[in-house]
Amino acid sequence: PDMTCVDGEDVRDVLAGRSSARERPLFWEWRFGIPGHVWHRSPQLAVRSGNWKLLMNADGSRKELYDIPADRMEIRDLCRVHPDIARSLSETLLAWKATLPPGQSMPESGRNDYPWPAQRT
């Protein structure tokens, strides 16, 4: 049978346990929080291209760039070290975002502040 992928990538090698490099960037968008995890607030958008992963909000805030093979825990943000890569991936990510249909999102989506309880006086 013809195993041509029309809208994705052929992952037969990966399913067979063999390594395979991704041919195109992988994109995703996160519009909501995780119930019960008030401290876990990731930027709204992400792109993985080669070794690089860039996270950012749709308004350009909270850019974070990671070299995944060298930093699997995503601890060392490399935006200042590699501004050219961050800028290029940002442009690619925002161009992809512009192709998405509008949708709902939580107002706190993409924020990084902790929602402290109100003080009692």
mmCIF file of C-alpha atoms in Angstrom:
data_model
loop_
_atom_site.group_PDB
_atom_site.id
_atom_site.type_symbol
_atom_site.label_atom_id
_atom_site.label_comp_id
_atom_site.label_asym_id
_atom_site.label_seq_id
_atom_site.Cartn_x
_atom_site.Cartn_y
_atom_site.Cartn_z
ATOM 1 C CA PRO A 1 0.000 0.000 0.000
ATOM 2 C CA ASP A 2 0.996 3.609 -0.539
ATOM 3 C CA MET A 3 2.232 4.948 2.823
ATOM 4 C CA THR A 4 2.536 8.581 1.720
ATOM 5 C CA CYS A 5 1.761 11.058 4.473
ATOM 6 C CA VAL A 6 -0.500 13.802 3.215
ATOM 7 C CA ASP A 7 -0.663 16.088 6.250
ATOM 8 C CA GLY A 8 2.020 14.807 8.597
ATOM 9 C CA GLU A 9 5.295 12.958 8.749
ATOM 10 C CA ASP A 10 6.003 9.303 8.230
ATOM 11 C CA VAL A 11 6.793 7.903 11.706
ATOM 12 C CA ARG A 12 7.162 4.225 10.810
ATOM 13 C CA ASP A 13 10.832 4.262 11.867
ATOM 14 C CA VAL A 14 9.989 5.656 15.289
ATOM 15 C CA LEU A 15 7.222 3.103 15.804
ATOM 16 C CA ALA A 16 9.700 0.369 14.901
ATOM 17 C CA GLY A 17 12.136 1.638 17.552
ATOM 18 C CA ARG A 18 14.527 3.371 15.162
ATOM 19 C CA SER A 19 15.545 7.013 15.512
ATOM 20 C CA SER A 20 14.191 9.455 12.969
ATOM 21 C CA ALA A 21 14.795 13.192 12.666
ATOM 22 C CA ARG A 22 11.730 15.398 12.391
ATOM 23 C CA GLU A 23 11.507 17.070 8.993
ATOM 24 C CA ARG A 24 9.229 19.979 9.957
ATOM 25 C CA PRO A 25 8.748 22.029 13.117
ATOM 26 C CA LEU A 26 6.191 20.850 15.665
ATOM 27 C CA PHE A 27 3.795 23.543 16.988
ATOM 28 C CA TRP A 28 1.301 23.659 19.832
ATOM 29 C CA GLU A 29 -0.902 26.106 21.695
ATOM 30 C CA TRP A 30 -2.025 25.959 25.333
ATOM 31 C CA ARG A 31 -5.029 28.145 26.194
ATOM 32 C CA PHE A 32 -5.972 26.771 29.604
ATOM 33 C CA GLY A 33 -4.573 26.046 33.051
ATOM 34 C CA ILE A 34 -4.200 22.668 34.687
ATOM 35 C CA PRO A 35 -6.819 22.197 37.445
ATOM 36 C CA GLY A 36 -5.132 21.877 40.841
ATOM 37 C CA HIS A 37 -1.781 23.178 39.527
ATOM 38 C CA VAL A 38 -1.986 26.930 40.135
ATOM 39 C CA TRP A 39 1.804 27.301 39.894
ATOM 40 C CA HIS A 40 2.093 25.548 36.510
ATOM 41 C CA ARG A 41 1.577 28.304 33.961
ATOM 42 C CA SER A 42 3.388 27.761 30.713
ATOM 43 C CA PRO A 43 3.487 30.313 27.897
ATOM 44 C CA GLN A 44 0.640 29.836 25.430
ATOM 45 C CA LEU A 45 2.596 28.871 22.316
ATOM 46 C CA ALA A 46 5.487 26.548 21.559
ATOM 47 C CA VAL A 47 7.540 25.357 18.620
ATOM 48 C CA ARG A 48 10.082 22.546 18.495
ATOM 49 C CA SER A 49 12.523 22.745 15.590
ATOM 50 C CA GLY A 50 15.648 20.590 15.556
ATOM 51 C CA ASN A 51 17.323 20.857 18.962
ATOM 52 C CA TRP A 52 15.459 24.049 19.819
ATOM 53 C CA LYS A 53 12.207 24.622 21.697
ATOM 54 C CA LEU A 54 10.766 28.124 21.956
ATOM 55 C CA LEU A 55 7.855 28.988 24.235
ATOM 56 C CA MET A 56 6.125 32.359 24.192
ATOM 57 C CA ASN A 57 2.795 34.112 24.539
ATOM 58 C CA ALA A 58 0.893 35.305 21.476
ATOM 59 C CA ASP A 59 1.675 38.942 22.397
ATOM 60 C CA GLY A 60 5.433 38.179 22.307
ATOM 61 C CA SER A 61 5.901 38.088 26.073
ATOM 62 C CA ARG A 62 7.542 35.316 28.134
ATOM 63 C CA LYS A 63 9.934 34.068 25.463
ATOM 64 C CA GLU A 64 11.922 31.041 26.593
ATOM 65 C CA LEU A 65 14.425 29.201 24.368
ATOM 66 C CA TYR A 66 15.867 25.799 25.232
ATOM 67 C CA ASP A 67 18.387 23.454 23.606
ATOM 68 C CA ILE A 68 16.493 20.248 24.426
ATOM 69 C CA PRO A 69 19.282 17.654 23.998
ATOM 70 C CA ALA A 70 21.585 19.740 26.234
ATOM 71 C CA ASP A 71 18.862 20.803 28.725
ATOM 72 C CA ARG A 72 16.032 18.251 28.871
ATOM 73 C CA MET A 73 14.638 19.800 32.080
ATOM 74 C CA GLU A 74 14.310 23.217 30.368
ATOM 75 C CA ILE A 75 16.200 25.065 33.098
ATOM 76 C CA ARG A 76 18.552 27.336 31.118
ATOM 77 C CA ASP A 77 16.692 29.913 28.997
ATOM 78 C CA LEU A 78 18.962 30.761 26.038
ATOM 79 C CA CYS A 79 17.032 33.712 24.543
ATOM 80 C CA ARG A 80 19.801 36.177 25.458
ATOM 81 C CA VAL A 81 22.555 33.825 24.304
ATOM 82 C CA HIS A 82 20.905 33.096 20.930
ATOM 83 C CA PRO A 83 18.630 36.092 20.127
ATOM 84 C CA ASP A 84 18.782 35.316 16.391
ATOM 85 C CA ILE A 85 17.358 31.830 16.914
ATOM 86 C CA ALA A 86 14.711 33.145 19.329
ATOM 87 C CA ARG A 87 13.690 35.845 16.829
ATOM 88 C CA SER A 88 13.510 33.405 13.893
ATOM 89 C CA LEU A 89 11.483 30.830 15.826
ATOM 90 C CA SER A 90 9.203 33.599 17.187
ATOM 91 C CA GLU A 91 8.399 34.721 13.650
ATOM 92 C CA THR A 92 7.729 31.141 12.560
ATOM 93 C CA LEU A 93 5.551 30.503 15.616
ATOM 94 C CA LEU A 94 3.479 33.690 15.195
ATOM 95 C CA ALA A 95 2.983 32.934 11.484
ATOM 96 C CA TRP A 96 1.641 29.501 12.467
ATOM 97 C CA LYS A 97 -0.569 31.044 15.181
ATOM 98 C CA ALA A 98 -2.118 33.361 12.566
ATOM 99 C CA THR A 99 -3.432 30.283 10.712
ATOM 100 C CA LEU A 100 -5.418 28.998 13.709
ATOM 101 C CA PRO A 101 -9.125 29.630 14.139
ATOM 102 C CA PRO A 102 -10.111 31.851 17.056
ATOM 103 C CA GLY A 103 -11.081 30.099 20.257
ATOM 104 C CA GLN A 104 -11.660 30.493 23.948
ATOM 105 C CA SER A 105 -8.880 30.700 26.491
ATOM 106 C CA MET A 106 -8.652 31.279 30.217
ATOM 107 C CA PRO A 107 -7.845 34.902 31.151
ATOM 108 C CA GLU A 108 -4.788 33.767 33.141
ATOM 109 C CA SER A 109 -3.448 31.685 30.256
ATOM 110 C CA GLY A 110 0.251 32.383 29.710
ATOM 111 C CA ARG A 111 0.724 34.412 32.905
ATOM 112 C CA ASN A 112 3.477 33.502 35.317
ATOM 113 C CA ASP A 113 2.322 35.099 38.544
ATOM 114 C CA TYR A 114 1.175 33.069 41.515
ATOM 115 C CA PRO A 115 -2.465 33.708 42.516
ATOM 116 C CA TRP A 116 -1.919 34.370 46.220
ATOM 117 C CA PRO A 117 -5.027 34.133 48.380
ATOM 118 C CA ALA A 118 -6.594 37.383 49.512
ATOM 119 C CA GLN A 119 -5.254 38.722 52.826
ATOM 120 C CA ARG A 120 -7.681 38.834 55.720
ATOM 121 C CA THR A 121 -7.617 41.952 57.839
#
